[in-house]
Coordinates of C-alpha atoms and ligand atoms in Angstrom, one line a residue:
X837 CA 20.7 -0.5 25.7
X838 CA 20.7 -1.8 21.9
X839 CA 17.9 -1.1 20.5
X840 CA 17.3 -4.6 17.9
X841 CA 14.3 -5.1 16.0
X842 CA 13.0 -8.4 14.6
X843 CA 10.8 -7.6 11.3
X844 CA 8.9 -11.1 10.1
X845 CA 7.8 -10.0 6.4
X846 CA 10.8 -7.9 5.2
X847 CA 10.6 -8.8 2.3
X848 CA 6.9 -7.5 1.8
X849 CA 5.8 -3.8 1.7
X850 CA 5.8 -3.2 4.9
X851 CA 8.4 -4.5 6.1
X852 CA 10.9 -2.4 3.6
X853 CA 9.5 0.6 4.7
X854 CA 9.2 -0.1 8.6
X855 CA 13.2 -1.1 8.2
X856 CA 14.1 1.6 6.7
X857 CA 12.3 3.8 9.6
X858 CA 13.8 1.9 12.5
X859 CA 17.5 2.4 10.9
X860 CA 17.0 6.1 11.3
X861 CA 15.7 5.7 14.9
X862 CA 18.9 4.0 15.3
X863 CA 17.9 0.0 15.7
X864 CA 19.3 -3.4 14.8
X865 CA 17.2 -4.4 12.0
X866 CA 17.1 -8.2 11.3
X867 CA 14.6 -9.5 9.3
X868 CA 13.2 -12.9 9.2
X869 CA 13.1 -14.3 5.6
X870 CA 12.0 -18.1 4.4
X871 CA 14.0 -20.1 2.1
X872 CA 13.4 -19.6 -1.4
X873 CA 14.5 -20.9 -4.9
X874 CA 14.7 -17.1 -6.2
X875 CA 15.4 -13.6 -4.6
X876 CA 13.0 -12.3 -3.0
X877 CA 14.8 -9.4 -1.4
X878 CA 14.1 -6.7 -4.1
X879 CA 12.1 -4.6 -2.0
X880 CA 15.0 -4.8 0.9
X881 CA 18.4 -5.0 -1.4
X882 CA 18.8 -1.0 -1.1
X883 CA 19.2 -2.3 2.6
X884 CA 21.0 -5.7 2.8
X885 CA 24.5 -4.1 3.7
X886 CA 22.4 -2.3 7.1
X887 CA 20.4 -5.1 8.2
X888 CA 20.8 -8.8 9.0
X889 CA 18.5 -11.8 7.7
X890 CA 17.9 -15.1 9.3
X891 CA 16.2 -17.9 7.9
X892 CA 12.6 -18.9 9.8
X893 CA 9.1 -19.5 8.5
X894 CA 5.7 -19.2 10.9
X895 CA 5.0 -22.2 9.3
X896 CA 7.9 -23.9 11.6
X897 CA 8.0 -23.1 15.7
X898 CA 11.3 -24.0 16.1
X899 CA 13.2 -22.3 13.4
X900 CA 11.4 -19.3 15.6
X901 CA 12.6 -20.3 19.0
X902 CA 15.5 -20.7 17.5
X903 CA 16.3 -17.4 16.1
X904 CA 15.2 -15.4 19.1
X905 CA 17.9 -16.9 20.9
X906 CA 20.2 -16.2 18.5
X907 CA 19.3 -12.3 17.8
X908 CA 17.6 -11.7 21.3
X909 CA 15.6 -8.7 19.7
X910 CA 13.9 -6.3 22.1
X911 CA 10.7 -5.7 19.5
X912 CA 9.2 -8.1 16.8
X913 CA 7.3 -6.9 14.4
X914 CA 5.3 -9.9 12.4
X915 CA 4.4 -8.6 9.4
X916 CA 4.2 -11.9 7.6
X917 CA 1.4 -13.6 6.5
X918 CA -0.5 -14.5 3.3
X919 CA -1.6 -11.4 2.6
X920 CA -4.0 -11.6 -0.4
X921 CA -7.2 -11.8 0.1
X922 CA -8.4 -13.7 -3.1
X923 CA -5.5 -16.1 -2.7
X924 CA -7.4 -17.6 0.8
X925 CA -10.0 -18.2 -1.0
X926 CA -7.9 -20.6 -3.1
X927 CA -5.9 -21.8 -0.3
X928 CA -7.6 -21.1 3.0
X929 CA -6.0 -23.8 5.0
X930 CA -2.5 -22.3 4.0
X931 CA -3.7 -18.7 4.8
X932 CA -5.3 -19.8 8.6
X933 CA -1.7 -22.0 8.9
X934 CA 0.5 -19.0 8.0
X935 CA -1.8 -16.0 9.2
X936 CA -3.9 -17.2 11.8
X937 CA -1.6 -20.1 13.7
X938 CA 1.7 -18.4 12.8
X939 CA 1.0 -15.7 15.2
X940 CA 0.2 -18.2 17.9
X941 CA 3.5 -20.2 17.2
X942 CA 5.6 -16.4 17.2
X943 CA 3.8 -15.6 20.4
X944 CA 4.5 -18.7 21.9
X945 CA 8.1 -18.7 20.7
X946 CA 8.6 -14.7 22.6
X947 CA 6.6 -16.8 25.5
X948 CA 9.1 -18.9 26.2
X949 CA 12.0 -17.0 24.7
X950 CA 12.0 -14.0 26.5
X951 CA 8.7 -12.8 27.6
X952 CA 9.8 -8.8 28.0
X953 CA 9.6 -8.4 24.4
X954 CA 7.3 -6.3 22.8
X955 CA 5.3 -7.4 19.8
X956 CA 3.7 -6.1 17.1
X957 CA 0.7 -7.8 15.1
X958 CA -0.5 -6.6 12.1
X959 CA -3.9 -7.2 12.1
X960 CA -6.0 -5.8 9.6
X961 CA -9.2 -3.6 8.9
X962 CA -10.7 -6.8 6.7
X963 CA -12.0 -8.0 10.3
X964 CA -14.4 -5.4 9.8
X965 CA -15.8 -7.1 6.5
X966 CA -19.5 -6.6 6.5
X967 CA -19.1 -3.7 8.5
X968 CA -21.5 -3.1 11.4
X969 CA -21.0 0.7 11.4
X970 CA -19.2 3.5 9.4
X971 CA -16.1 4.5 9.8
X972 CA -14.9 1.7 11.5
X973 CA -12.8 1.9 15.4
X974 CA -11.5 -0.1 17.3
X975 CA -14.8 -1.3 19.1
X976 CA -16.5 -1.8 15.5
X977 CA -17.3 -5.7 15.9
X978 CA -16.0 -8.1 13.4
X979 CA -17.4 -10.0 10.2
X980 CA -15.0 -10.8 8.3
X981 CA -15.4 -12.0 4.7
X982 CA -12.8 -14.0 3.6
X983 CA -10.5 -17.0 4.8
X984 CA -8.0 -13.9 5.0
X985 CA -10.2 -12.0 7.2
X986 CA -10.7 -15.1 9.6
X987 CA -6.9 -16.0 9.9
X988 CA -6.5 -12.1 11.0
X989 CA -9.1 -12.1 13.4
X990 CA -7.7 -14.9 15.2
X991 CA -4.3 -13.3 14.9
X992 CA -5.7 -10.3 16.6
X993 CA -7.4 -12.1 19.5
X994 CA -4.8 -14.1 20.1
X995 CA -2.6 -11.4 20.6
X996 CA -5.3 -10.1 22.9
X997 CA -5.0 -13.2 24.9
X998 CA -1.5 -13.5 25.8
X999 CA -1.6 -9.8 26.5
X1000 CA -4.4 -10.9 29.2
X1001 CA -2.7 -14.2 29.8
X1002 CA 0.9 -13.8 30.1
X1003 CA 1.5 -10.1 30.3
X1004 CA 3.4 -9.9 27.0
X1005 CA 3.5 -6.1 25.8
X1006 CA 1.7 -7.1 22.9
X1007 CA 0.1 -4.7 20.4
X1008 CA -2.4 -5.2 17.6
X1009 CA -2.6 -2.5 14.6
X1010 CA -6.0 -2.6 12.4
X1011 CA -4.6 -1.2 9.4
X1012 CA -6.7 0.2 6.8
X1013 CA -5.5 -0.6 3.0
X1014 CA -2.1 1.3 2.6
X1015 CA -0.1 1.1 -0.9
X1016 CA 2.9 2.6 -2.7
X1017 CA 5.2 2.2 -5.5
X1018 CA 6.5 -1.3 -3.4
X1019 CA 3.2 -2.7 -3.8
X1020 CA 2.6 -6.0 -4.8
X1021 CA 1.4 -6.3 -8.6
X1022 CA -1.7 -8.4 -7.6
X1023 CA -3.2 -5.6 -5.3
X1024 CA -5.6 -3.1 -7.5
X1025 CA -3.7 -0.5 -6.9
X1026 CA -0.5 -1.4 -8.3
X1027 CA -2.2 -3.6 -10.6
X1028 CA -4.1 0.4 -12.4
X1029 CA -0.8 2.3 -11.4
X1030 CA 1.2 -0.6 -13.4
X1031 CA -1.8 -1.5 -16.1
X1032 CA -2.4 2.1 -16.2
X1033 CA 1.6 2.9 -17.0
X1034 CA 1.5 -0.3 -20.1
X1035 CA -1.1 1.1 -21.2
X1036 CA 0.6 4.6 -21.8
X1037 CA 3.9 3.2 -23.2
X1038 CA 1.7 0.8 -25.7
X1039 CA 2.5 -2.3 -23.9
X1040 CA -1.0 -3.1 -23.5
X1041 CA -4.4 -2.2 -24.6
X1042 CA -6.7 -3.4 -21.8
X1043 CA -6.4 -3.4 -18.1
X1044 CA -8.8 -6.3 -16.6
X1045 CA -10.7 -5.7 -13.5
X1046 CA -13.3 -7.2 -11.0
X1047 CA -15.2 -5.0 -8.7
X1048 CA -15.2 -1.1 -9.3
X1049 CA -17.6 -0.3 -6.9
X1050 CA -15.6 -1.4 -3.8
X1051 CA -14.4 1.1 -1.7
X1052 CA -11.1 1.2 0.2
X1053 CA -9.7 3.6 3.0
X1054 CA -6.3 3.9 1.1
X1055 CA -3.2 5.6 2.5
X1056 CA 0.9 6.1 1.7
X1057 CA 2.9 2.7 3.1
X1058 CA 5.6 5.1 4.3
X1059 CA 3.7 6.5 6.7
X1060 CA 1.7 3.4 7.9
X1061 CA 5.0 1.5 9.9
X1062 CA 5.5 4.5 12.0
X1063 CA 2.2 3.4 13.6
X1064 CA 3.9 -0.1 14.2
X1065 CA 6.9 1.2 16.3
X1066 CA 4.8 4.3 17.8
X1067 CA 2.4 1.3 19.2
X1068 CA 5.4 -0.5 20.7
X1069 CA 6.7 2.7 22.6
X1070 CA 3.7 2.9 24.8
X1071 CA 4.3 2.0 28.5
X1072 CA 1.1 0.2 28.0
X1073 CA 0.1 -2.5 24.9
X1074 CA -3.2 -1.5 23.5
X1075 CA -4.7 -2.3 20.0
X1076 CA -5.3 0.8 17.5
X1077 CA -7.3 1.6 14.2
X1078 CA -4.6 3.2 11.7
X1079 CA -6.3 4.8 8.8
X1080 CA -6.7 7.8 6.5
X1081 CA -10.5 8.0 7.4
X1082 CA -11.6 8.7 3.6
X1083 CA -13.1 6.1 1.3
X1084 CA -12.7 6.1 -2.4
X1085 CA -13.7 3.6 -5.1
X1086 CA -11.6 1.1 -7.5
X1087 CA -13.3 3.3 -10.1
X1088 CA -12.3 6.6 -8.7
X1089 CA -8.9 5.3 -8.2
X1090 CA -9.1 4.1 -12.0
X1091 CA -9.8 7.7 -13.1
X1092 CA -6.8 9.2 -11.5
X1093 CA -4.6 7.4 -12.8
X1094 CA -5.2 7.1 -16.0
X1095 CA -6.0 10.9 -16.1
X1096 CA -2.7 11.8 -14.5
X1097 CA -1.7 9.9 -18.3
X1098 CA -4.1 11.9 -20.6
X1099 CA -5.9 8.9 -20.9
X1100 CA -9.7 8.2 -20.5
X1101 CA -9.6 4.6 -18.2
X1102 CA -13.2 4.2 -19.8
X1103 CA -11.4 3.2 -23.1
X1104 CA -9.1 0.6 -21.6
X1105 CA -10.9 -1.4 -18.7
X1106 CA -12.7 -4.3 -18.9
X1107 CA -14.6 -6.1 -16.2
X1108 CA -13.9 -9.3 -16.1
X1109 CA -15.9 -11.8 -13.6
X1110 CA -12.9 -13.8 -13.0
X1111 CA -11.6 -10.8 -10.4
X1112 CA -14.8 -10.6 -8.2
X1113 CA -15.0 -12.6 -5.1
X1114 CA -17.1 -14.9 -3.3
X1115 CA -18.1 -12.5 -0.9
X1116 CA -17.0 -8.9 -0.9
X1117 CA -16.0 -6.3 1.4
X1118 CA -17.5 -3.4 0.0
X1119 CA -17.0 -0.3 2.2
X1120 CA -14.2 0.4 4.2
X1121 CA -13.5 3.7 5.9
X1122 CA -11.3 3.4 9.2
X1123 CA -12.0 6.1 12.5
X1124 CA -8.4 6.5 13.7
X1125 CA -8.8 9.0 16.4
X1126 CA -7.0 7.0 19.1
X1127 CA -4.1 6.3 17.1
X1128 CA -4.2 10.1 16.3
X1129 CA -4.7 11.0 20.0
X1130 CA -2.7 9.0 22.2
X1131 CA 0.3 7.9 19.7
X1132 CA 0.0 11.3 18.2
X1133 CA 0.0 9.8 14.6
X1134 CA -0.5 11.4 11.7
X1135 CA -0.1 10.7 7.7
X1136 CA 0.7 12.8 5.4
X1137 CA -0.3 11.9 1.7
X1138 CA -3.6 12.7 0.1
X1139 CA -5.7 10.0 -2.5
X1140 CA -4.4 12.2 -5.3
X1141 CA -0.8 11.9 -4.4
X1142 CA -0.7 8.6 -3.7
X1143 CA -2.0 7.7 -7.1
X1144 CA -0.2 10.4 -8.8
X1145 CA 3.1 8.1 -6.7
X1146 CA 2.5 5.5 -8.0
X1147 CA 1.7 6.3 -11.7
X1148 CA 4.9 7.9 -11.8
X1149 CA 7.1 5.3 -10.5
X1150 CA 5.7 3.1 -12.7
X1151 CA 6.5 5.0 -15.5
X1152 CA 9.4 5.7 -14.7
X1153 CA 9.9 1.1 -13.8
X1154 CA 8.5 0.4 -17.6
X1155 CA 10.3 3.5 -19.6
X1156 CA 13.5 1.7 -18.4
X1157 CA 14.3 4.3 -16.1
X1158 CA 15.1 2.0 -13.3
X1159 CA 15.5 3.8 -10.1
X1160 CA 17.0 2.2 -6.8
X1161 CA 13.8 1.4 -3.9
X1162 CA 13.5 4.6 -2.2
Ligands
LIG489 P1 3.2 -8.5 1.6 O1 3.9 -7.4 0.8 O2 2.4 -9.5 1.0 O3 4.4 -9.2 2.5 C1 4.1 -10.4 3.1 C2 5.4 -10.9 3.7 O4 5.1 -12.1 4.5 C3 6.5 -11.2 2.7 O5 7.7 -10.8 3.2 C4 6.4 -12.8 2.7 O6 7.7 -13.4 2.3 C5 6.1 -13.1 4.1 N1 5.6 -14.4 4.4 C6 4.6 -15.0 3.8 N2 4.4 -16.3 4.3 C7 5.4 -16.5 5.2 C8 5.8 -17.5 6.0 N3 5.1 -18.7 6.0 N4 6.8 -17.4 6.9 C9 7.5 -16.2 6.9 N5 7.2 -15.2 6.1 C10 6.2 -15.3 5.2 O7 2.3 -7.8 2.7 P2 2.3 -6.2 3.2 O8 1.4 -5.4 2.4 O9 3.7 -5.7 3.4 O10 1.6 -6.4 4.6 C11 2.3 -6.6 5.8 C12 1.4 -7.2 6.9 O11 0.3 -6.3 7.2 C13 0.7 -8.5 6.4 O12 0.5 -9.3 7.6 C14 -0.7 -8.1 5.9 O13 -1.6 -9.1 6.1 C15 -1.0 -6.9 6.9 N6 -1.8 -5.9 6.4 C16 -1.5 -5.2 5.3 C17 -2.3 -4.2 4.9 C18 -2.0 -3.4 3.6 O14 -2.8 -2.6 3.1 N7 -0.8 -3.5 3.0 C19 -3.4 -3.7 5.7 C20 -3.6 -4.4 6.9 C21 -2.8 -5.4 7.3 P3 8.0 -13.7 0.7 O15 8.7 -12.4 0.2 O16 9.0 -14.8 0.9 O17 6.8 -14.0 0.0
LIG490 O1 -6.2 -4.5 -3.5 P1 -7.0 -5.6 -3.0 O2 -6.7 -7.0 -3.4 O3 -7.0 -5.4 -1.4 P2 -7.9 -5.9 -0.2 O4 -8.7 -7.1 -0.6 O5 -8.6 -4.7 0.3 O6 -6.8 -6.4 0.9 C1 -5.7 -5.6 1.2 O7 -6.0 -4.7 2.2 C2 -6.3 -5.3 3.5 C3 -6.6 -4.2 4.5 O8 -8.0 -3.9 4.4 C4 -5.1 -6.1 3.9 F1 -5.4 -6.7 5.1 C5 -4.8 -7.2 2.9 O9 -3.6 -7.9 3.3 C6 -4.5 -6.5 1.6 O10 -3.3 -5.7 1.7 O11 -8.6 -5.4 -3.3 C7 -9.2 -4.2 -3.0 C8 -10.6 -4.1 -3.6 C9 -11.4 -5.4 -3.4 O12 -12.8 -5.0 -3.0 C10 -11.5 -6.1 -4.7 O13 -12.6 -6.9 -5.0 O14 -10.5 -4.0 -5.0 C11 -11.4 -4.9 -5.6 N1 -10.9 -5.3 -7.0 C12 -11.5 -5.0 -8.1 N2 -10.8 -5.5 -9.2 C13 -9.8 -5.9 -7.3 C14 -9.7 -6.1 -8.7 N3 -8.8 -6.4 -6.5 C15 -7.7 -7.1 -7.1 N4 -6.7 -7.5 -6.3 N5 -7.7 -7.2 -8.4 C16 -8.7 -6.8 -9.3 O15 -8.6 -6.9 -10.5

């Protein structure tokens, strides 16, 4: 049977890297993308002659309906969503529209669509939030701290319920913060790898900063979506932590980076209040023994390389040395 694949978010992060995975296990890779005025497929364009694209939006049920009839894919993956956190504090009725309710409207669409598909949330360790215990699992209750954090916590139970409610094979992954050279430039990692790099080359003086006392579980993108499709090859739908289980601070991060550069990050960055946020998740730190257990997942990068990753390929974006995605 064909194996076809239906990635929501292709254009993001994730969704490069998990297309890129399920082309070498041999899928049908279309990915949903939403009208734009500009290209958004730079993340994807090393891809676009292997994988198909349809136009849909979570915002709009039936452009979903619609295009599972059309593909018939026998895994979704919904990776979309607005995904930054400081963003739903701007707009949080767009954020619980897009990344709370558009999870409802996908599941509904599979629902009535074809119910024997298996789908894939990405639900995220900021349900943890004000975290009740350290590291976090998956029976670590939820406070989350941001509009963000809400939207995914009714992603994830809704996926719970029409798990319990219709029998969907219907996963949830609690991913813990996970980066790479494809990052977007708002997050704080690719905003030091990329600040970090400007700095070196003279392009800038100062990098600009909120929080550097916030600590993230961070781990490599790459080999994050292997979790996804590992989760939808159980015989059983079950939700899982995915995670690195090491926690390290914006500052720490700061002073590998700009080390890896000669450079002292003490010289160059500047708090600035406009970057904190209302309320803060400040320790995360993920317990992934059941992923590691019963998907028998493992990563394989280390804090240091990650950074070291993403330093480079910055350099390497900025000195004009323009490399294809890989
Ligand atoms: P990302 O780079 O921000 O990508 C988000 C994707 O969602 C983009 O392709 C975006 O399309 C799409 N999108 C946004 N609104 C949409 C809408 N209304 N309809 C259809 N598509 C829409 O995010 P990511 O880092 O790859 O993360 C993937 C998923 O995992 C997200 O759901 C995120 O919340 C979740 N997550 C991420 C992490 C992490 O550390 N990266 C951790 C836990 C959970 P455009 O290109 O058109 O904007
Ligand atoms: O890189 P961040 O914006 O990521 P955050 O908020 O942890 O969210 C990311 O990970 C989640 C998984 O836990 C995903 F669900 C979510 O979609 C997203 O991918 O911020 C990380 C930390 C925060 O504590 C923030 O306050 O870095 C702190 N920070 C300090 N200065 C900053 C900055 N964050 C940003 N974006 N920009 C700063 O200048």
């Amino acid at each position: 049977m064909t194996k076809r694949a239906l990635i929501t978010g292709i254009t993001g992060q994730d969704g490069s890297y998990l297309a890129e995975f399920l082309l070498d296990e041999g899928y049908e890779v279309v990915g949903m993308v939403r009208r734009s005025s500009t290209v958004t497929f730079e993340r994807i364009a090393h891809l676009q002659d292997r994988i198909g694209t349809v136009h849909g939006d979570l915002l709009d049920q039936a452009s979903l309906i619609d295009l599972l009839r059309t593909y018939r894919p026998t895994e979704v993956y919904n990776l979309a969503a607005q995904s930054f956190v400081q963003t739903s504090f701007g707009q949080p009725v767009l954020t619980g529209e897009i990344t709370a309710l558009g999870v409802t409207r996908l599941l509904d669409a599979i629902r009535i669509v074809d119910p024997d598909i298996r789908f894939y949330q990405a639900s995220s360790s900021e349900m943890f939030g004000k975290v009740h215990e350290v590291p976090q699992n998956e029976d670590t209750p939820f406070h989350p701290r941001s509009p963000y954090g809400v939207a995914k916590v009714y992603g994830h139970w809704i996926t719970v319920n029409y798990r319990e409610s219709y029998g969907l094979h219907a996963s949830s992954g609690m991913l813990f913060n996970h980066e790479s050279p494809r990052r977007g430039l708002e997050f704080v990692t690719r905003k030091i790898s990329h600040g970090a790099a400007r700095i070196k080359l003279g392009l800038d003086r100062e990098l600009r900063l909120g929080n550097l006392e916030a600590h993230r579980d961070w781990g490599f993108a790459g080999d994050y979506v292997k979790a996804m499709w590992m989760m939808l090859q159980q015989e059983t739908p079950d939700d899982y932590v995915v995670a690195a289980g090491r926690t390290h601070s914006v500052r720490e991060f700061c002073n590998v980076a700009f080390g890896h550069l000669g450079l002292n990050w003490e010289d160059h960055v500047v708090v600035d209040e406009q970057f904190f946020r209302p309320a803060e998740v400040d320790l995360l730190v993920g317990d992934a023994t059941k992923a590691r257990t019963v998907l028998g997942w493992k990563d394989s990068t280390t804090f240091e390389e990650l950074v070291v990753m993403m330093v480079d390929a910055d350099m390497d974006l900025l000195s004009g040395k323009l490399r294809p995605i890989s």
